[in-house]
C-alpha positions as a LaTeX table, in Angstrom:
\begin{tabular}{lrrr}
\hline
Residue & $x$ (\AA) & $y$ (\AA) & $z$ (\AA) \\
\hline
Met1 & 15.12 & $-8.90$ & $-14.47$ \\
Glu2 & 16.06 & $-10.59$ & $-11.61$ \\
Tyr3 & 13.65 & $-13.60$ & $-10.51$ \\
Arg4 & 12.89 & $-14.43$ & $-6.80$ \\
Leu5 & 11.87 & $-18.28$ & $-5.73$ \\
Leu6 & 8.28 & $-18.15$ & $-4.09$ \\
Gly7 & 8.94 & $-18.89$ & $-0.46$ \\
Arg8 & 10.43 & $-22.75$ & $-0.46$ \\
Thr9 & 8.56 & $-23.76$ & $-3.65$ \\
Gly10 & 10.69 & $-24.28$ & $-6.80$ \\
Leu11 & 8.52 & $-21.59$ & $-8.59$ \\
Ser12 & 11.05 & $-18.57$ & $-9.87$ \\
Val13 & 8.82 & $-15.50$ & $-10.23$ \\
Ser14 & 9.67 & $-11.68$ & $-11.63$ \\
Pro15 & 9.77 & $-9.01$ & $-8.86$ \\
Leu16 & 6.94 & $-7.15$ & $-10.18$ \\
Cys17 & 3.46 & $-9.45$ & $-10.46$ \\
Leu18 & 1.40 & $-8.27$ & $-13.12$ \\
Gly19 & $-2.17$ & $-8.02$ & $-11.20$ \\
Thr20 & $-5.33$ & $-7.73$ & $-13.50$ \\
Met21 & $-7.96$ & $-6.13$ & $-11.32$ \\
Met22 & $-8.08$ & $-3.04$ & $-13.04$ \\
Phe23 & $-9.30$ & $-5.00$ & $-16.52$ \\
Gly24 & $-12.76$ & $-4.94$ & $-17.19$ \\
Pro25 & $-15.75$ & $-3.17$ & $-16.07$ \\
Trp26 & $-13.74$ & $-1.95$ & $-12.83$ \\
Gly27 & $-11.15$ & $-0.20$ & $-14.81$ \\
Asn28 & $-10.27$ & $-0.78$ & $-18.29$ \\
Asp29 & $-13.22$ & $-2.48$ & $-20.03$ \\
Asp30 & $-11.22$ & $-2.64$ & $-23.46$ \\
His31 & $-10.33$ & $-6.17$ & $-23.37$ \\
Asp32 & $-7.73$ & $-5.65$ & $-26.60$ \\
Asp33 & $-6.21$ & $-3.05$ & $-24.87$ \\
Ser34 & $-6.05$ & $-5.09$ & $-21.71$ \\
Ile35 & $-4.66$ & $-7.98$ & $-23.20$ \\
Arg36 & $-2.09$ & $-5.74$ & $-25.23$ \\
Ile37 & $-1.23$ & $-4.44$ & $-21.81$ \\
Ile38 & $-0.61$ & $-8.30$ & $-20.57$ \\
His39 & 1.62 & $-9.02$ & $-23.43$ \\
Arg40 & 3.86 & $-6.13$ & $-23.01$ \\
Ala41 & 4.27 & $-6.62$ & $-19.51$ \\
Leu42 & 4.78 & $-10.36$ & $-20.40$ \\
Asp43 & 7.36 & $-9.48$ & $-23.33$ \\
Ala44 & 9.42 & $-7.43$ & $-20.28$ \\
Gly45 & 10.10 & $-10.28$ & $-18.57$ \\
Val46 & 7.11 & $-10.33$ & $-15.92$ \\
Asn47 & 6.54 & $-13.69$ & $-15.49$ \\
Phe48 & 3.83 & $-13.56$ & $-12.32$ \\
Val49 & 0.24 & $-12.41$ & $-13.26$ \\
Asp50 & $-2.81$ & $-12.12$ & $-10.16$ \\
Thr51 & $-6.45$ & $-12.15$ & $-10.58$ \\
Ala52 & $-9.37$ & $-12.73$ & $-8.27$ \\
Asp53 & $-12.92$ & $-14.27$ & $-9.18$ \\
Val54 & $-14.40$ & $-11.48$ & $-8.20$ \\
Tyr55 & $-12.61$ & $-8.81$ & $-10.31$ \\
Ser56 & $-15.47$ & $-7.53$ & $-12.42$ \\
Gly57 & $-17.26$ & $-10.48$ & $-11.63$ \\
Gly58 & $-15.11$ & $-12.60$ & $-13.30$ \\
Val59 & $-14.51$ & $-10.91$ & $-16.54$ \\
Ser60 & $-10.74$ & $-10.13$ & $-15.12$ \\
Glu61 & $-10.28$ & $-13.96$ & $-15.14$ \\
Glu62 & $-11.71$ & $-14.36$ & $-18.91$ \\
Ile63 & $-9.48$ & $-11.58$ & $-20.30$ \\
Val64 & $-6.48$ & $-13.06$ & $-18.50$ \\
Gly65 & $-7.78$ & $-16.30$ & $-20.09$ \\
Lys66 & $-7.43$ & $-14.98$ & $-23.54$ \\
Ala67 & $-4.45$ & $-13.30$ & $-23.13$ \\
Leu68 & $-2.67$ & $-16.30$ & $-22.27$ \\
Lys69 & $-3.39$ & $-18.34$ & $-24.88$ \\
Gly70 & $-0.56$ & $-19.58$ & $-26.24$ \\
Arg71 & 1.68 & $-18.17$ & $-23.42$ \\
Arg72 & 0.26 & $-20.55$ & $-20.34$ \\
Asp73 & 3.79 & $-22.06$ & $-19.68$ \\
Glu74 & 5.40 & $-18.68$ & $-19.44$ \\
Val75 & 3.45 & $-17.99$ & $-16.57$ \\
Val76 & 3.10 & $-18.42$ & $-12.70$ \\
Leu77 & $-0.95$ & $-18.11$ & $-12.82$ \\
Ala78 & $-2.46$ & $-17.15$ & $-9.32$ \\
Thr79 & $-5.96$ & $-16.47$ & $-8.58$ \\
Lys80 & $-8.40$ & $-15.94$ & $-5.52$ \\
Phe81 & $-11.79$ & $-17.13$ & $-4.04$ \\
Phe82 & $-13.63$ & $-16.19$ & $-1.20$ \\
Met83 & $-15.35$ & $-13.05$ & $-1.55$ \\
Pro84 & $-19.06$ & $-12.99$ & $-2.82$ \\
Met85 & $-20.00$ & $-13.05$ & $-6.51$ \\
Asp86 & $-23.22$ & $-12.39$ & $-6.20$ \\
Asp87 & $-26.63$ & $-12.46$ & $-3.21$ \\
Ala88 & $-26.83$ & $-16.08$ & $-3.47$ \\
Pro89 & $-25.97$ & $-17.93$ & $-0.08$ \\
Asn90 & $-22.80$ & $-20.03$ & $-0.38$ \\
His91 & $-21.86$ & $-18.47$ & $-3.12$ \\
Gly92 & $-18.56$ & $-17.15$ & $-1.37$ \\
Gly93 & $-16.33$ & $-17.98$ & 1.77 \\
Gly94 & $-13.78$ & $-20.67$ & 2.61 \\
Ser95 & $-16.25$ & $-23.65$ & 2.65 \\
Arg96 & $-15.79$ & $-27.04$ & 1.28 \\
Lys97 & $-18.85$ & $-26.52$ & $-0.75$ \\
Trp98 & $-17.74$ & $-23.55$ & $-2.25$ \\
Ile99 & $-14.22$ & $-23.81$ & $-3.27$ \\
Val100 & $-14.86$ & $-27.04$ & $-5.17$ \\
Arg101 & $-17.64$ & $-25.42$ & $-7.02$ \\
Glu102 & $-15.60$ & $-21.87$ & $-7.86$ \\
Val103 & $-12.22$ & $-23.33$ & $-8.75$ \\
Glu104 & $-14.22$ & $-25.03$ & $-11.72$ \\
Asn105 & $-15.41$ & $-21.47$ & $-12.36$ \\
Ser106 & $-11.94$ & $-20.01$ & $-12.13$ \\
Leu107 & $-10.36$ & $-22.90$ & $-14.57$ \\
Arg108 & $-12.96$ & $-22.22$ & $-17.28$ \\
Arg109 & $-12.81$ & $-18.55$ & $-17.19$ \\
Leu110 & $-9.11$ & $-18.28$ & $-17.27$ \\
Gly111 & $-9.31$ & $-21.42$ & $-20.51$ \\
Thr112 & $-6.42$ & $-23.51$ & $-18.14$ \\
Asp113 & $-6.67$ & $-26.94$ & $-16.86$ \\
Tyr114 & $-4.59$ & $-25.48$ & $-13.85$ \\
Ile115 & $-3.74$ & $-22.91$ & $-11.28$ \\
Asp116 & 0.08 & $-22.44$ & $-10.29$ \\
Leu117 & $-1.37$ & $-20.60$ & $-7.20$ \\
Tyr118 & $-4.92$ & $-20.50$ & $-5.18$ \\
Gln119 & $-5.47$ & $-18.35$ & $-3.03$ \\
Val120 & $-8.00$ & $-17.51$ & $-0.10$ \\
His121 & $-8.67$ & $-13.36$ & $-0.80$ \\
Arg122 & $-9.58$ & $-13.39$ & 2.99 \\
Pro123 & $-9.43$ & $-14.95$ & 6.33 \\
Ser124 & $-13.07$ & $-16.22$ & 7.65 \\
Ala125 & $-13.70$ & $-14.96$ & 11.09 \\
Val126 & $-16.39$ & $-17.60$ & 11.74 \\
Met127 & $-14.78$ & $-21.14$ & 9.57 \\
Asp128 & $-12.32$ & $-23.17$ & 11.09 \\
Val129 & $-9.25$ & $-22.99$ & 8.89 \\
Glu130 & $-9.14$ & $-26.53$ & 8.20 \\
Glu131 & $-12.08$ & $-27.16$ & 6.27 \\
Thr132 & $-10.87$ & $-24.74$ & 3.51 \\
Leu133 & $-7.16$ & $-26.45$ & 3.75 \\
Gly134 & $-8.78$ & $-29.76$ & 3.65 \\
Ala135 & $-10.67$ & $-28.56$ & 0.53 \\
Leu136 & $-7.53$ & $-27.30$ & $-1.57$ \\
Thr137 & $-5.17$ & $-30.35$ & $-0.15$ \\
Asp138 & $-7.73$ & $-32.48$ & $-2.78$ \\
Leu139 & $-7.36$ & $-29.69$ & $-5.17$ \\
Val140 & $-3.55$ & $-30.18$ & $-5.25$ \\
Arg141 & $-3.63$ & $-33.96$ & $-5.20$ \\
Gln142 & $-6.15$ & $-33.80$ & $-8.17$ \\
Gly143 & $-4.27$ & $-31.53$ & $-10.31$ \\
Lys144 & $-6.02$ & $-29.03$ & $-10.47$ \\
Val145 & $-4.24$ & $-26.74$ & $-8.28$ \\
Arg146 & $-0.51$ & $-26.31$ & $-8.19$ \\
Tyr147 & 0.61 & $-24.38$ & $-4.92$ \\
Ile148 & $-2.00$ & $-22.47$ & $-2.07$ \\
Gly149 & $-1.58$ & $-19.22$ & $-0.68$ \\
Ser150 & $-3.52$ & $-16.84$ & 1.67 \\
Ser151 & $-4.14$ & $-13.12$ & 1.33 \\
Ser152 & $-4.51$ & $-10.02$ & 4.25 \\
Tyr153 & $-3.89$ & $-12.95$ & 7.44 \\
Ser154 & $-2.27$ & $-11.46$ & 10.23 \\
Gly155 & 0.65 & $-13.20$ & 11.85 \\
Ser156 & $-1.77$ & $-15.21$ & 14.15 \\
Gln157 & $-3.64$ & $-16.75$ & 11.51 \\
Ile158 & $-0.58$ & $-17.24$ & 9.09 \\
Val159 & 0.87 & $-19.54$ & 12.26 \\
Glu160 & $-2.59$ & $-21.09$ & 12.88 \\
Ala161 & $-2.80$ & $-22.60$ & 8.99 \\
Gln162 & 0.66 & $-23.53$ & 9.27 \\
Trp163 & 0.14 & $-25.47$ & 12.07 \\
Ala164 & $-3.05$ & $-27.06$ & 10.91 \\
Ser165 & $-1.18$ & $-27.84$ & 8.01 \\
Arg166 & 1.66 & $-29.84$ & 9.81 \\
Glu167 & $-1.17$ & $-31.18$ & 12.29 \\
Arg168 & $-3.64$ & $-32.39$ & 9.80 \\
His169 & $-1.24$ & $-33.23$ & 7.34 \\
Leu170 & $-2.78$ & $-30.96$ & 4.94 \\
Glu171 & $-1.33$ & $-28.54$ & 1.80 \\
Arg172 & 0.26 & $-25.78$ & 3.24 \\
Phe173 & $-0.18$ & $-21.97$ & 2.71 \\
Val174 & 3.26 & $-21.23$ & 0.44 \\
Ser175 & 2.36 & $-17.39$ & 0.23 \\
Glu176 & 0.65 & $-14.34$ & 1.79 \\
Gln177 & $-0.55$ & $-11.37$ & 0.04 \\
Pro178 & $-0.77$ & $-8.67$ & 1.93 \\
Pro179 & $-0.94$ & $-4.62$ & 1.62 \\
Tyr180 & 2.46 & $-2.75$ & 1.62 \\
Ser181 & 3.60 & 0.79 & 0.83 \\
Ile182 & 5.51 & 3.29 & 2.39 \\
Leu183 & 2.40 & 4.70 & 3.76 \\
Val184 & 1.15 & 1.46 & 4.68 \\
Arg185 & 3.79 & $-0.28$ & 6.77 \\
Gly186 & 1.76 & $-2.58$ & 9.27 \\
Ile187 & 3.12 & $-5.65$ & 8.49 \\
Glu188 & 6.58 & $-4.72$ & 9.22 \\
Glu189 & 5.93 & $-5.06$ & 12.69 \\
Asp190 & 4.34 & $-8.85$ & 12.70 \\
Val191 & 3.27 & $-10.22$ & 8.90 \\
Leu192 & 6.58 & $-9.71$ & 7.38 \\
Pro193 & 8.62 & $-11.54$ & 10.15 \\
Thr194 & 6.11 & $-14.65$ & 10.08 \\
Thr195 & 6.31 & $-15.18$ & 7.00 \\
Leu196 & 10.06 & $-14.94$ & 6.62 \\
Arg197 & 9.83 & $-17.27$ & 10.06 \\
His198 & 7.83 & $-19.85$ & 7.96 \\
Gly199 & 9.42 & $-19.49$ & 4.79 \\
Leu200 & 6.57 & $-17.99$ & 3.04 \\
Gly201 & 6.36 & $-16.01$ & $-0.23$ \\
Thr202 & 5.39 & $-12.74$ & $-0.04$ \\
Leu203 & 3.45 & $-10.98$ & $-2.66$ \\
Val204 & 2.65 & $-7.68$ & $-1.74$ \\
Tyr205 & $-0.28$ & $-5.55$ & $-3.02$ \\
Ser206 & $-1.22$ & $-1.83$ & $-3.44$ \\
Pro207 & 2.32 & $-0.67$ & $-3.78$ \\
Leu208 & 1.72 & 3.05 & $-4.78$ \\
Ala209 & $-1.51$ & 2.90 & $-1.78$ \\
Gly210 & $-4.24$ & 2.84 & $-3.97$ \\
Gly211 & $-2.62$ & 5.53 & $-6.26$ \\
Trp212 & $-1.59$ & 7.90 & $-3.75$ \\
Leu213 & 1.95 & 7.40 & $-5.00$ \\
Ser214 & 1.41 & 7.62 & $-8.29$ \\
Gly215 & 1.41 & 11.33 & $-8.00$ \\
Arg216 & $-2.25$ & 11.30 & $-8.88$ \\
Trp217 & $-2.84$ & 12.59 & $-5.36$ \\
Arg218 & $-0.83$ & 15.86 & $-4.29$ \\
Lys219 & $-1.81$ & 18.88 & $-2.26$ \\
Asp220 & $-2.58$ & 20.96 & $-5.25$ \\
Ala221 & $-4.30$ & 18.52 & $-7.55$ \\
Ala222 & $-5.99$ & 15.76 & $-5.45$ \\
Gly223 & $-7.26$ & 12.92 & $-7.89$ \\
Arg224 & $-10.25$ & 10.82 & $-7.79$ \\
Pro225 & $-9.87$ & 7.08 & $-7.03$ \\
Thr226 & $-10.03$ & 5.20 & $-10.77$ \\
Ser227 & $-11.90$ & 2.29 & $-9.28$ \\
Ala228 & $-15.45$ & 1.98 & $-7.41$ \\
Ala229 & $-13.75$ & $-1.10$ & $-5.82$ \\
Arg230 & $-11.40$ & 1.25 & $-3.51$ \\
Pro231 & $-13.19$ & 2.47 & $-0.02$ \\
Asn232 & $-13.99$ & 5.67 & 0.33 \\
Ala233 & $-12.36$ & 6.41 & 3.46 \\
Arg234 & $-9.08$ & 5.73 & 1.88 \\
Phe235 & $-9.85$ & 9.18 & $-0.17$ \\
Asp236 & $-11.65$ & 11.17 & 2.42 \\
Met237 & $-9.57$ & 14.56 & 2.12 \\
Ser238 & $-11.51$ & 16.35 & 5.38 \\
Ser239 & $-9.24$ & 13.25 & 7.55 \\
Pro240 & $-6.37$ & 14.62 & 9.19 \\
Ala241 & $-4.95$ & 11.07 & 8.56 \\
Asn242 & $-5.39$ & 11.53 & 4.90 \\
Gln243 & $-3.92$ & 15.26 & 5.04 \\
Arg244 & $-0.52$ & 13.68 & 6.94 \\
Lys245 & $-0.39$ & 11.06 & 4.09 \\
Leu246 & $-0.47$ & 14.63 & 1.78 \\
Asp247 & 2.41 & 16.23 & 3.22 \\
Val248 & 4.68 & 13.01 & 3.26 \\
Val249 & 3.84 & 12.85 & $-0.50$ \\
Glu250 & 5.47 & 15.78 & $-1.10$ \\
Glu251 & 8.32 & 15.08 & 0.52 \\
Leu252 & 8.87 & 11.92 & $-1.16$ \\
Ala253 & 7.86 & 13.77 & $-4.39$ \\
Leu254 & 11.08 & 15.94 & $-3.54$ \\
Leu255 & 13.11 & 12.92 & $-2.61$ \\
Ala256 & 12.33 & 10.91 & $-6.31$ \\
Glu257 & 13.61 & 14.29 & $-7.90$ \\
Lys258 & 16.73 & 14.48 & $-5.82$ \\
Glu259 & 17.30 & 10.74 & $-7.05$ \\
Gly260 & 16.25 & 11.61 & $-10.56$ \\
Ile261 & 13.91 & 9.10 & $-10.42$ \\
Thr262 & 9.88 & 9.17 & $-10.06$ \\
Leu263 & 7.66 & 8.79 & $-7.30$ \\
Ile264 & 6.31 & 5.54 & $-8.79$ \\
Glu265 & 9.84 & 4.48 & $-8.79$ \\
Leu266 & 10.76 & 5.12 & $-5.38$ \\
Ala267 & 7.36 & 3.05 & $-4.12$ \\
Leu268 & 8.11 & 0.34 & $-6.01$ \\
Ala269 & 11.83 & 0.03 & $-5.60$ \\
Phe270 & 11.13 & 0.30 & $-1.43$ \\
Ala271 & 8.00 & $-2.42$ & $-1.50$ \\
Ile272 & 10.92 & $-5.02$ & $-3.57$ \\
Asn273 & 13.84 & $-4.50$ & $-1.75$ \\
His274 & 12.38 & $-5.30$ & 1.88 \\
Pro275 & 14.31 & $-8.71$ & 2.05 \\
Gly276 & 10.55 & $-10.32$ & 2.85 \\
Val277 & 9.09 & $-9.13$ & $-0.04$ \\
Thr278 & 9.15 & $-11.88$ & $-3.02$ \\
Ser279 & 6.84 & $-9.55$ & $-5.34$ \\
Ala280 & 4.95 & $-6.59$ & $-5.55$ \\
Ile281 & 1.93 & $-6.32$ & $-7.41$ \\
Ile282 & 1.10 & $-3.38$ & $-10.08$ \\
Gly283 & $-1.94$ & $-3.04$ & $-11.28$ \\
Pro284 & $-1.95$ & $-0.89$ & $-14.26$ \\
Arg285 & $-5.13$ & 0.29 & $-16.11$ \\
Thr286 & $-3.37$ & 1.56 & $-19.35$ \\
Met287 & $-0.33$ & 0.99 & $-21.08$ \\
Glu288 & 1.08 & 4.45 & $-19.89$ \\
Gln289 & 0.43 & 3.38 & $-16.31$ \\
Leu290 & 2.70 & 0.05 & $-17.21$ \\
Glu291 & 4.96 & 1.84 & $-18.24$ \\
Ser292 & 5.80 & 3.97 & $-16.09$ \\
Gln293 & 6.37 & 0.79 & $-13.47$ \\
Leu294 & 8.17 & $-1.13$ & $-15.52$ \\
Pro295 & 11.68 & 0.36 & $-14.77$ \\
Ala296 & 11.42 & $-0.14$ & $-10.86$ \\
Ala297 & 12.52 & $-3.85$ & $-11.52$ \\
Asp298 & 15.86 & $-3.09$ & $-11.75$ \\
Leu299 & 15.92 & $-0.28$ & $-9.32$ \\
Gln300 & 18.23 & $-0.78$ & $-5.97$ \\
Leu301 & 17.32 & 2.16 & $-3.33$ \\
Ser302 & 20.45 & 3.74 & $-1.26$ \\
Glu303 & 20.58 & 3.19 & 2.57 \\
Ala304 & 20.73 & 7.08 & 2.76 \\
Val305 & 17.01 & 6.92 & 0.61 \\
Leu306 & 15.96 & 4.43 & 2.84 \\
Asp307 & 16.71 & 6.14 & 6.13 \\
Arg308 & 14.67 & 9.32 & 4.84 \\
Ile309 & 11.54 & 7.16 & 4.18 \\
Asp310 & 11.71 & 5.93 & 7.68 \\
Glu311 & 12.15 & 9.45 & 9.31 \\
Leu312 & 8.94 & 10.00 & 6.68 \\
Val313 & 7.22 & 6.98 & 7.68 \\
Ala314 & 8.66 & 4.88 & 10.63 \\
Pro315 & 9.13 & 1.24 & 10.10 \\
Gly316 & 5.93 & $-0.89$ & 11.09 \\
Val317 & 3.64 & 2.14 & 10.76 \\
Thr318 & 0.22 & 2.56 & 8.62 \\
Leu319 & $-0.81$ & 6.48 & 8.47 \\
Asn320 & $-4.36$ & 5.83 & 7.87 \\
Pro321 & $-5.68$ & 2.72 & 9.72 \\
Asp322 & $-8.33$ & 2.53 & 6.56 \\
Asp323 & $-5.64$ & 1.53 & 4.18 \\
Asn324 & $-5.17$ & $-1.64$ & 6.27 \\
Ser325 & $-7.39$ & $-4.74$ & 4.89 \\
Tyr326 & $-7.07$ & $-6.92$ & 7.77 \\
Gly327 & $-7.99$ & $-6.77$ & 11.59 \\
Ala328 & $-11.41$ & $-5.07$ & 10.84 \\
Ala329 & $-13.52$ & $-8.02$ & 12.52 \\
Glu330 & $-11.46$ & $-8.40$ & 15.45 \\
Leu331 & $-12.20$ & $-4.01$ & 15.82 \\
Thr332 & $-15.07$ & $-4.15$ & 15.44 \\
Pro333 & $-17.65$ & $-2.99$ & 18.43 \\
Glu334 & $-19.15$ & $-6.86$ & 19.07 \\
Ala335 & $-15.55$ & $-8.52$ & 19.37 \\
Arg336 & $-14.40$ & $-5.50$ & 22.02 \\
Arg337 & $-17.31$ & $-5.31$ & 24.87 \\
Arg338 & $-16.55$ & $-6.68$ & 28.06 \\
\hline
\end{tabular}
């Protein structure tokens, strides 16, 4: 497996990053089986692991911590904060109060004394990014965090954060984590050019489009979401946008078959072959799913295949806007009314 630099850091990471959202009650609640899956990924050369405090209410971090005992130094370990952990006030968000408290919780659950990449899970629509960056800068200086990153930031939010870091002499985000797949290409228009321009690493999530590109969702066999955490609008078969997605998936399946690869391999290779993408986050729930995804790490797609994909889904286009995870606050009626 060929490793890549994470932006302008000195960290070398695998082109596939093991996402752990599906380990715990949200997906696979068998801790021993989840640990075996993590170990198999590490043995295959995956050295990048991504989790979040909110995944299964902290259980995912606990499973990762158990799995990395004795192997912590092999891994670039990333986690995230921001989403509410319960209904209590101030138990979420990007405030200094919450960051200083929650990093200790993540460190305890992960069984480590430092986090390689600590990421803001979502931007705040109301809070100044300088407060978040200031608290994260303190964590870096204390040695609890090595690098900081963002997730689901728009192009303008990425630039704003970079400007604030430079202007206030704060730690800068070294990475961005946006959604990206053949069906969700919106970041090609603005986010990816912005991360490239500012030298950020980009680790994309949902490269299988929430299961749409796994083969589970076909015209003759529509599946069901594997996690209650996934928005229902993304799987509403009465939606014209989702019907269009089914049509595209059929064509992609034929393209993959013609190339002698699986639909999963095609989808993952598409994501990691983009020059702006550092790593694609895979989220297996079972060992079988992991094994089906690992071969994509070394797969190169031909120009002809990429051209055909562009014919099916134009660059920069997201077929169903519900698949995006950013821009929601800006598009609410309250924000748009004159």
